[in-house]
């Protein structure tokens, strides 16, 4: 799911994140090659507060300065995963079983590459998604992009 540079950045950030009690949900590199934007999505047990974002921004920025991942300028954004939380690992799918997810595969599976359904579970690196009563087994390694489908209840 992650590109080579994104995986390198994730691998470099993971040890410090573990020390800080922070989960690196995912890393995205977007925008122009000359001045890309590096987005680091973090989570902590109980949710991300402004203070945690601020503290993480500081140590992630310091690590990025050491790594110097791109020649020239880049923009660093540190954020909570939000309502449409990215799903990257089998553990993410297991944690959010019962929730609705949007999944896009790198190659067609049973003639389709886009799925929206309820996460039924995950086993042996394969996520099971219930799409309108049909079960799809999707190897996590075949997923190009996946995220929760956020829902807001305005009635309460």
Coordinates of N, CA and C in Angstrom, one line a residue:
X1 N 0.8 -1.2 0.0 CA 0.0 0.0 0.0 C 0.8 1.3 0.0
X2 N 2.0 1.2 0.7 CA 2.8 2.4 0.7 C 3.9 2.4 -0.4
X3 N 4.2 3.5 -0.9 CA 5.3 3.6 -1.9 C 6.6 3.4 -1.2
X4 N 7.7 3.3 -1.9 CA 9.0 3.0 -1.4 C 9.4 4.1 -0.4
X5 N 9.3 5.4 -0.8 CA 9.7 6.5 0.1 C 8.8 6.6 1.3
X6 N 7.5 6.3 1.1 CA 6.6 6.4 2.3 C 7.0 5.3 3.3
X7 N 7.3 4.1 2.8 CA 7.7 3.0 3.7 C 9.0 3.3 4.4
X8 N 9.9 3.9 3.7 CA 11.2 4.3 4.3 C 11.0 5.3 5.5
X9 N 10.1 6.3 5.2 CA 9.8 7.3 6.2 C 9.1 6.6 7.4
X10 N 8.1 5.7 7.1 CA 7.4 5.0 8.2 C 8.4 4.2 9.1
X11 N 9.3 3.5 8.4 CA 10.3 2.7 9.1 C 11.2 3.5 10.0
X12 N 11.5 4.7 9.5 CA 12.4 5.6 10.2 C 11.7 6.2 11.4
X13 N 10.4 6.5 11.3 CA 9.6 7.1 12.4 C 9.1 6.1 13.4
X14 N 9.0 4.9 13.1 CA 8.3 3.9 14.0 C 9.0 3.7 15.3
X15 N 10.4 3.6 15.4 CA 11.0 3.4 16.7 C 10.7 4.6 17.7
X16 N 10.9 5.8 17.2 CA 10.6 6.9 18.0 C 9.2 7.0 18.4
X17 N 8.3 6.7 17.5 CA 6.9 6.7 17.8 C 6.5 5.8 18.9
X18 N 7.1 4.6 18.9 CA 6.9 3.6 19.9 C 7.4 4.1 21.3
X19 N 8.5 4.8 21.3 CA 9.0 5.4 22.5 C 8.1 6.5 23.1
X20 N 7.4 7.2 22.2 CA 6.5 8.3 22.5 C 5.1 7.8 22.8
X21 N 4.8 6.5 22.6 CA 3.5 6.0 22.8 C 2.5 6.4 21.7
X22 N 3.0 6.6 20.5 CA 2.3 7.1 19.4 C 2.3 6.0 18.3
X23 N 1.1 5.8 17.7 CA 1.0 4.9 16.5 C 1.1 5.8 15.3
X24 N 2.0 5.4 14.4 CA 2.1 6.1 13.0 C 1.0 5.3 12.2
X25 N -0.1 5.9 11.9 CA -1.2 5.2 11.2 C -0.7 5.0 9.8
X26 N -0.2 6.0 9.1 CA 0.3 5.9 7.8 C 1.1 7.2 7.5
X27 N 1.8 7.1 6.4 CA 2.6 8.3 5.9 C 2.2 8.4 4.4
X28 N 2.0 9.6 4.0 CA 1.7 9.9 2.6 C 2.6 11.0 2.1
X29 N 3.1 10.8 0.8 CA 3.9 11.8 0.2 C 3.1 12.3 -1.0
X30 N 2.8 13.6 -1.1 CA 1.9 14.1 -2.2 C 2.4 15.4 -2.7
X31 N 1.9 15.7 -3.9 CA 2.3 17.0 -4.5 C 3.5 16.9 -5.4
X32 N 4.0 18.0 -5.7 CA 5.1 18.1 -6.7 C 6.4 17.5 -6.2
X33 N 7.2 16.9 -7.1 CA 8.4 16.3 -6.7 C 9.4 17.3 -6.1
X34 N 9.4 18.5 -6.6 CA 10.3 19.6 -6.2 C 10.0 20.1 -4.8
X35 N 8.8 20.1 -4.4 CA 8.4 20.5 -3.1 C 7.2 19.7 -2.6
X36 N 7.4 18.4 -2.2 CA 6.3 17.6 -1.8 C 5.8 17.9 -0.4
X37 N 4.6 17.4 -0.1 CA 4.0 17.4 1.2 C 4.1 16.0 1.8
X38 N 4.7 16.0 3.0 CA 4.7 14.7 3.7 C 3.7 14.8 4.8
X39 N 2.7 13.8 4.7 CA 1.6 13.8 5.7 C 1.9 12.6 6.6
X40 N 1.9 12.8 7.9 CA 2.1 11.8 8.9 C 0.8 11.7 9.8
X41 N 0.1 10.6 9.7 CA -1.1 10.5 10.5 C -0.8 9.7 11.7
X42 N -1.1 10.3 12.9 CA -0.8 9.6 14.2 C -2.0 9.3 15.0
X43 N -1.9 8.4 15.9 CA -3.0 8.1 16.8 C -2.4 7.7 18.1
X44 N -3.2 7.9 19.2 CA -2.8 7.5 20.5 C -4.1 6.9 21.1
X45 N -3.9 6.1 22.1 CA -5.0 5.5 22.8 C -5.9 6.6 23.4
X46 N -7.2 6.6 23.1 CA -8.0 7.6 23.6 C -8.2 8.8 22.7
X47 N -7.5 8.8 21.6 CA -7.6 9.9 20.6 C -6.5 10.9 20.7
X48 N -6.3 11.7 19.7 CA -5.2 12.7 19.6 C -5.7 14.1 20.0
X49 N -5.0 14.6 21.0 CA -5.3 16.0 21.5 C -4.4 17.0 20.7
X50 N -4.7 18.2 20.9 CA -3.8 19.3 20.3 C -2.4 19.2 20.8
X51 N -2.3 19.0 22.1 CA -0.9 18.9 22.8 C -0.1 17.7 22.2
X52 N -0.8 16.6 22.0 CA -0.1 15.4 21.4 C 0.3 15.7 20.0
X53 N -0.5 16.4 19.2 CA -0.2 16.7 17.8 C 1.0 17.7 17.8
X54 N 1.0 18.6 18.7 CA 2.1 19.6 18.8 C 3.4 18.9 19.2
X55 N 3.4 18.1 20.2 CA 4.6 17.3 20.6 C 5.1 16.4 19.5
X56 N 4.2 15.7 18.8 CA 4.6 14.8 17.7 C 5.2 15.6 16.6
X57 N 4.6 16.8 16.3 CA 5.1 17.6 15.2 C 6.5 18.0 15.4
X58 N 6.9 18.3 16.7 CA 8.2 18.7 17.1 C 9.2 17.5 16.8
X59 N 9.0 16.3 17.4 CA 9.9 15.3 17.2 C 10.0 14.7 15.8
X60 N 8.8 14.7 15.1 CA 8.8 14.2 13.7 C 9.6 15.2 12.9
X61 N 9.4 16.5 13.1 CA 10.2 17.5 12.4 C 11.7 17.3 12.6
X62 N 12.1 17.1 13.8 CA 13.5 16.9 14.1 C 14.0 15.7 13.3
X63 N 13.3 14.6 13.3 CA 13.7 13.4 12.6 C 13.8 13.6 11.1
X64 N 12.8 14.4 10.6 CA 12.8 14.7 9.2 C 14.0 15.5 8.8
X65 N 14.4 16.5 9.7 CA 15.6 17.3 9.4 C 16.8 16.4 9.3
X66 N 16.9 15.4 10.2 CA 18.0 14.4 10.2 C 18.0 13.6 8.9
X67 N 16.8 13.1 8.6 CA 16.7 12.2 7.4 C 16.9 13.0 6.1
X68 N 16.5 14.2 6.1 CA 16.5 15.0 4.8 C 15.9 14.2 3.6
X69 N 14.6 13.8 3.7 CA 14.1 12.9 2.7 C 14.0 13.4 1.3
X70 N 14.0 14.7 1.1 CA 13.9 15.3 -0.2 C 14.9 16.4 -0.4
X71 N 15.6 16.5 -1.5 CA 16.5 17.6 -1.7 C 15.6 18.9 -1.9
X72 N 16.0 19.9 -1.2 CA 15.2 21.1 -1.3 C 14.1 21.2 -0.3
X73 N 13.0 21.9 -0.6 CA 12.0 22.1 0.3 C 10.9 21.0 0.3
X74 N 10.2 20.8 1.4 CA 9.1 20.0 1.6 C 8.2 20.5 2.7
X75 N 7.0 20.2 2.7 CA 6.1 20.6 3.8 C 5.7 19.4 4.6
X76 N 5.8 19.5 5.9 CA 5.4 18.4 6.8 C 4.1 18.8 7.5
X77 N 3.2 17.8 7.4 CA 1.9 17.9 8.1 C 1.7 16.7 9.0
X78 N 1.4 17.0 10.3 CA 1.1 15.9 11.2 C -0.3 16.0 11.6
X79 N -1.1 15.0 11.5 CA -2.5 15.0 11.8 C -3.0 13.8 12.4
X80 N -4.2 13.9 13.0 CA -4.9 12.7 13.5 C -5.5 12.0 12.3
X81 N -5.8 10.7 12.4 CA -6.4 10.0 11.2 C -7.7 10.5 10.8
X82 N -8.5 11.1 11.7 CA -9.8 11.7 11.3 C -10.9 10.6 11.1
X83 N -12.0 11.1 10.7 CA -13.2 10.2 10.6 C -13.1 9.2 9.5
X84 N -12.3 9.5 8.4 CA -12.1 8.5 7.3 C -10.7 7.9 7.5
X85 N -10.5 7.3 8.7 CA -9.2 6.8 9.1 C -8.6 5.8 8.1
X86 N -7.4 6.0 7.7 CA -6.7 5.1 6.8 C -6.6 3.7 7.4
X87 N -6.7 2.6 6.7 CA -6.5 1.3 7.1 C -5.3 0.7 6.3
X88 N -4.2 0.3 7.0 CA -3.0 -0.1 6.3 C -2.5 -1.5 6.6
X89 N -2.8 -1.9 7.9 CA -2.3 -3.2 8.3 C -3.4 -4.2 8.7
X90 N -3.1 -5.5 8.8 CA -4.2 -6.4 9.2 C -4.7 -6.0 10.6
X91 N -3.8 -5.5 11.5 CA -4.3 -5.0 12.8 C -5.3 -3.9 12.7
X92 N -5.2 -3.0 11.7 CA -6.2 -2.0 11.6 C -7.5 -2.6 11.2
X93 N -7.5 -3.5 10.3 CA -8.8 -4.2 9.9 C -9.4 -4.9 11.1
X94 N -8.6 -5.6 11.9 CA -9.1 -6.3 13.0 C -9.7 -5.3 14.0
X95 N -9.0 -4.2 14.3 CA -9.5 -3.3 15.3 C -10.8 -2.7 14.9
X96 N -11.0 -2.5 13.6 CA -12.3 -1.8 13.2 C -13.3 -2.8 12.6
X97 N -13.2 -4.0 13.0 CA -14.3 -5.0 12.5 C -15.6 -4.5 12.9
X98 N -16.6 -4.6 12.0 CA -17.9 -4.1 12.3 C -18.2 -2.7 11.7
X99 N -17.1 -2.0 11.3 CA -17.2 -0.7 10.7 C -17.2 -0.8 9.2
X100 N -17.7 0.3 8.6 CA -17.8 0.3 7.1 C -16.4 0.8 6.5
X101 N -15.9 0.2 5.5 CA -14.7 0.6 4.9 C -14.8 0.7 3.4
X102 N -14.0 1.5 2.8 CA -13.8 1.7 1.4 C -12.5 1.1 1.1
X103 N -12.4 0.1 0.2 CA -11.2 -0.5 -0.2 C -11.0 -0.5 -1.7
X104 N -9.8 -0.1 -2.1 CA -9.4 -0.2 -3.5 C -8.2 -1.1 -3.6
X105 N -8.3 -2.1 -4.6 CA -7.2 -3.1 -4.7 C -6.3 -2.6 -5.9
X106 N -5.1 -3.1 -5.8 CA -4.1 -2.8 -6.9 C -4.5 -3.4 -8.2
X107 N -5.1 -4.5 -8.2 CA -5.6 -5.2 -9.4 C -7.0 -5.8 -9.1
X108 N -7.8 -6.0 -10.2 CA -9.1 -6.5 -10.0 C -9.2 -7.8 -9.2
X109 N -10.2 -7.9 -8.4 CA -10.5 -9.1 -7.7 C -11.9 -9.5 -8.0
X110 N -12.1 -10.6 -8.5 CA -13.5 -11.0 -8.9 C -14.1 -10.0 -9.8
X111 N -13.3 -9.4 -10.7 CA -13.8 -8.4 -11.7 C -14.0 -7.0 -11.2
X112 N -13.6 -6.7 -10.0 CA -13.7 -5.4 -9.5 C -12.5 -5.0 -8.6
X113 N -12.3 -3.7 -8.5 CA -11.2 -3.2 -7.7 C -11.6 -2.2 -6.6
X114 N -12.9 -1.9 -6.5 CA -13.4 -1.0 -5.5 C -14.5 -1.7 -4.7
X115 N -14.4 -1.6 -3.4 CA -15.3 -2.3 -2.5 C -15.7 -1.4 -1.4
X116 N -17.0 -1.3 -1.0 CA -17.4 -0.6 0.2 C -18.3 -1.6 0.9
X117 N -17.9 -1.9 2.2 CA -18.7 -2.8 2.9 C -18.3 -2.9 4.4
X118 N -18.9 -3.8 5.1 CA -18.6 -3.9 6.6 C -17.4 -4.9 6.7
X119 N -16.4 -4.4 7.6 CA -15.3 -5.3 7.9 C -15.8 -6.4 8.8
X120 N -15.7 -7.7 8.2 CA -16.1 -8.8 9.0 C -15.0 -9.4 9.9
X121 N -13.8 -9.1 9.5 CA -12.6 -9.6 10.3 C -11.4 -9.7 9.4
X122 N -10.4 -10.3 10.0 CA -9.1 -10.5 9.2 C -8.4 -11.7 9.8
X123 N -7.9 -12.5 8.9 CA -7.1 -13.7 9.4 C -6.1 -14.0 8.3
X124 N -4.9 -14.3 8.8 CA -3.7 -14.7 8.0 C -3.5 -13.6 6.9
X125 N -3.6 -12.3 7.2 CA -3.3 -11.3 6.3 C -4.4 -11.0 5.3
X126 N -5.6 -11.6 5.5 CA -6.7 -11.5 4.5 C -7.9 -10.8 5.2
X127 N -8.3 -9.7 4.7 CA -9.4 -8.9 5.3 C -10.7 -9.5 4.6
X128 N -11.7 -9.7 5.4 CA -13.0 -10.1 4.9 C -14.0 -8.9 5.0
X129 N -14.6 -8.6 3.9 CA -15.5 -7.5 3.8 C -16.9 -8.0 3.3
X130 N -17.9 -7.6 4.0 CA -19.3 -7.9 3.6 C -19.8 -6.8 2.8
X131 N -20.0 -7.0 1.5 CA -20.5 -6.0 0.6 C -21.9 -6.4 0.2
X132 N -22.9 -5.8 0.8 CA -24.3 -6.1 0.5 C -24.6 -7.6 0.5
X133 N -24.1 -8.2 1.6 CA -24.4 -9.7 1.8 C -23.5 -10.6 1.1
X134 N -22.5 -10.1 0.3 CA -21.5 -11.0 -0.3 C -20.2 -10.8 0.4
X135 N -19.6 -11.9 0.8 CA -18.3 -11.8 1.4 C -17.2 -11.8 0.4
X136 N -16.3 -10.9 0.6 CA -15.1 -10.8 -0.2 C -13.9 -10.9 0.7
X137 N -13.0 -11.8 0.3 CA -11.7 -12.0 1.0 C -10.6 -11.3 0.2
X138 N -10.0 -10.3 0.8 CA -9.1 -9.4 0.1 C -7.7 -9.5 0.9
X139 N -6.7 -10.0 0.2 CA -5.4 -10.0 0.9 C -4.9 -8.5 1.1
X140 N -4.5 -8.2 2.4 CA -4.2 -6.9 2.7 C -3.0 -6.4 1.8
X141 N -2.1 -7.4 1.4 CA -1.0 -7.0 0.5 C -1.5 -6.6 -0.9
X142 N -2.7 -6.9 -1.2 CA -3.2 -6.5 -2.6 C -4.0 -5.2 -2.5
X143 N -4.1 -4.6 -1.3 CA -4.9 -3.4 -1.2 C -4.0 -2.2 -1.5
X144 N -4.5 -1.4 -2.4 CA -3.8 -0.1 -2.8 C -4.1 1.0 -1.8
X145 N -5.4 1.1 -1.4 CA -5.8 2.1 -0.5 C -7.0 1.7 0.2
X146 N -7.1 2.0 1.5 CA -8.3 1.6 2.3 C -8.5 2.6 3.4
X147 N -9.8 2.9 3.7 CA -10.1 3.8 4.8 C -11.5 3.5 5.3
X148 N -11.7 3.9 6.6 CA -13.1 3.8 7.1 C -13.9 4.8 6.4
X149 N -15.2 4.5 6.3 CA -16.2 5.4 5.7 C -16.9 6.1 6.9
X150 N -16.4 7.3 7.2 CA -16.9 8.0 8.3 C -18.4 8.3 8.2
X151 N -19.1 8.3 9.3 CA -20.5 8.7 9.4 C -20.7 9.7 10.6
X152 N -21.4 10.7 10.3 CA -21.8 11.7 11.4 C -23.2 11.6 11.6
X153 N -23.6 11.5 12.9 CA -25.0 11.5 13.3 C -25.4 12.9 13.8
X154 N -26.1 13.6 13.0 CA -26.5 15.0 13.4 C -27.8 15.0 14.3
X155 N -28.4 13.8 14.5 CA -29.7 13.8 15.2 C -29.5 13.9 16.7
X156 N -28.3 13.7 17.2 CA -28.2 13.7 18.7 C -27.8 15.0 19.3

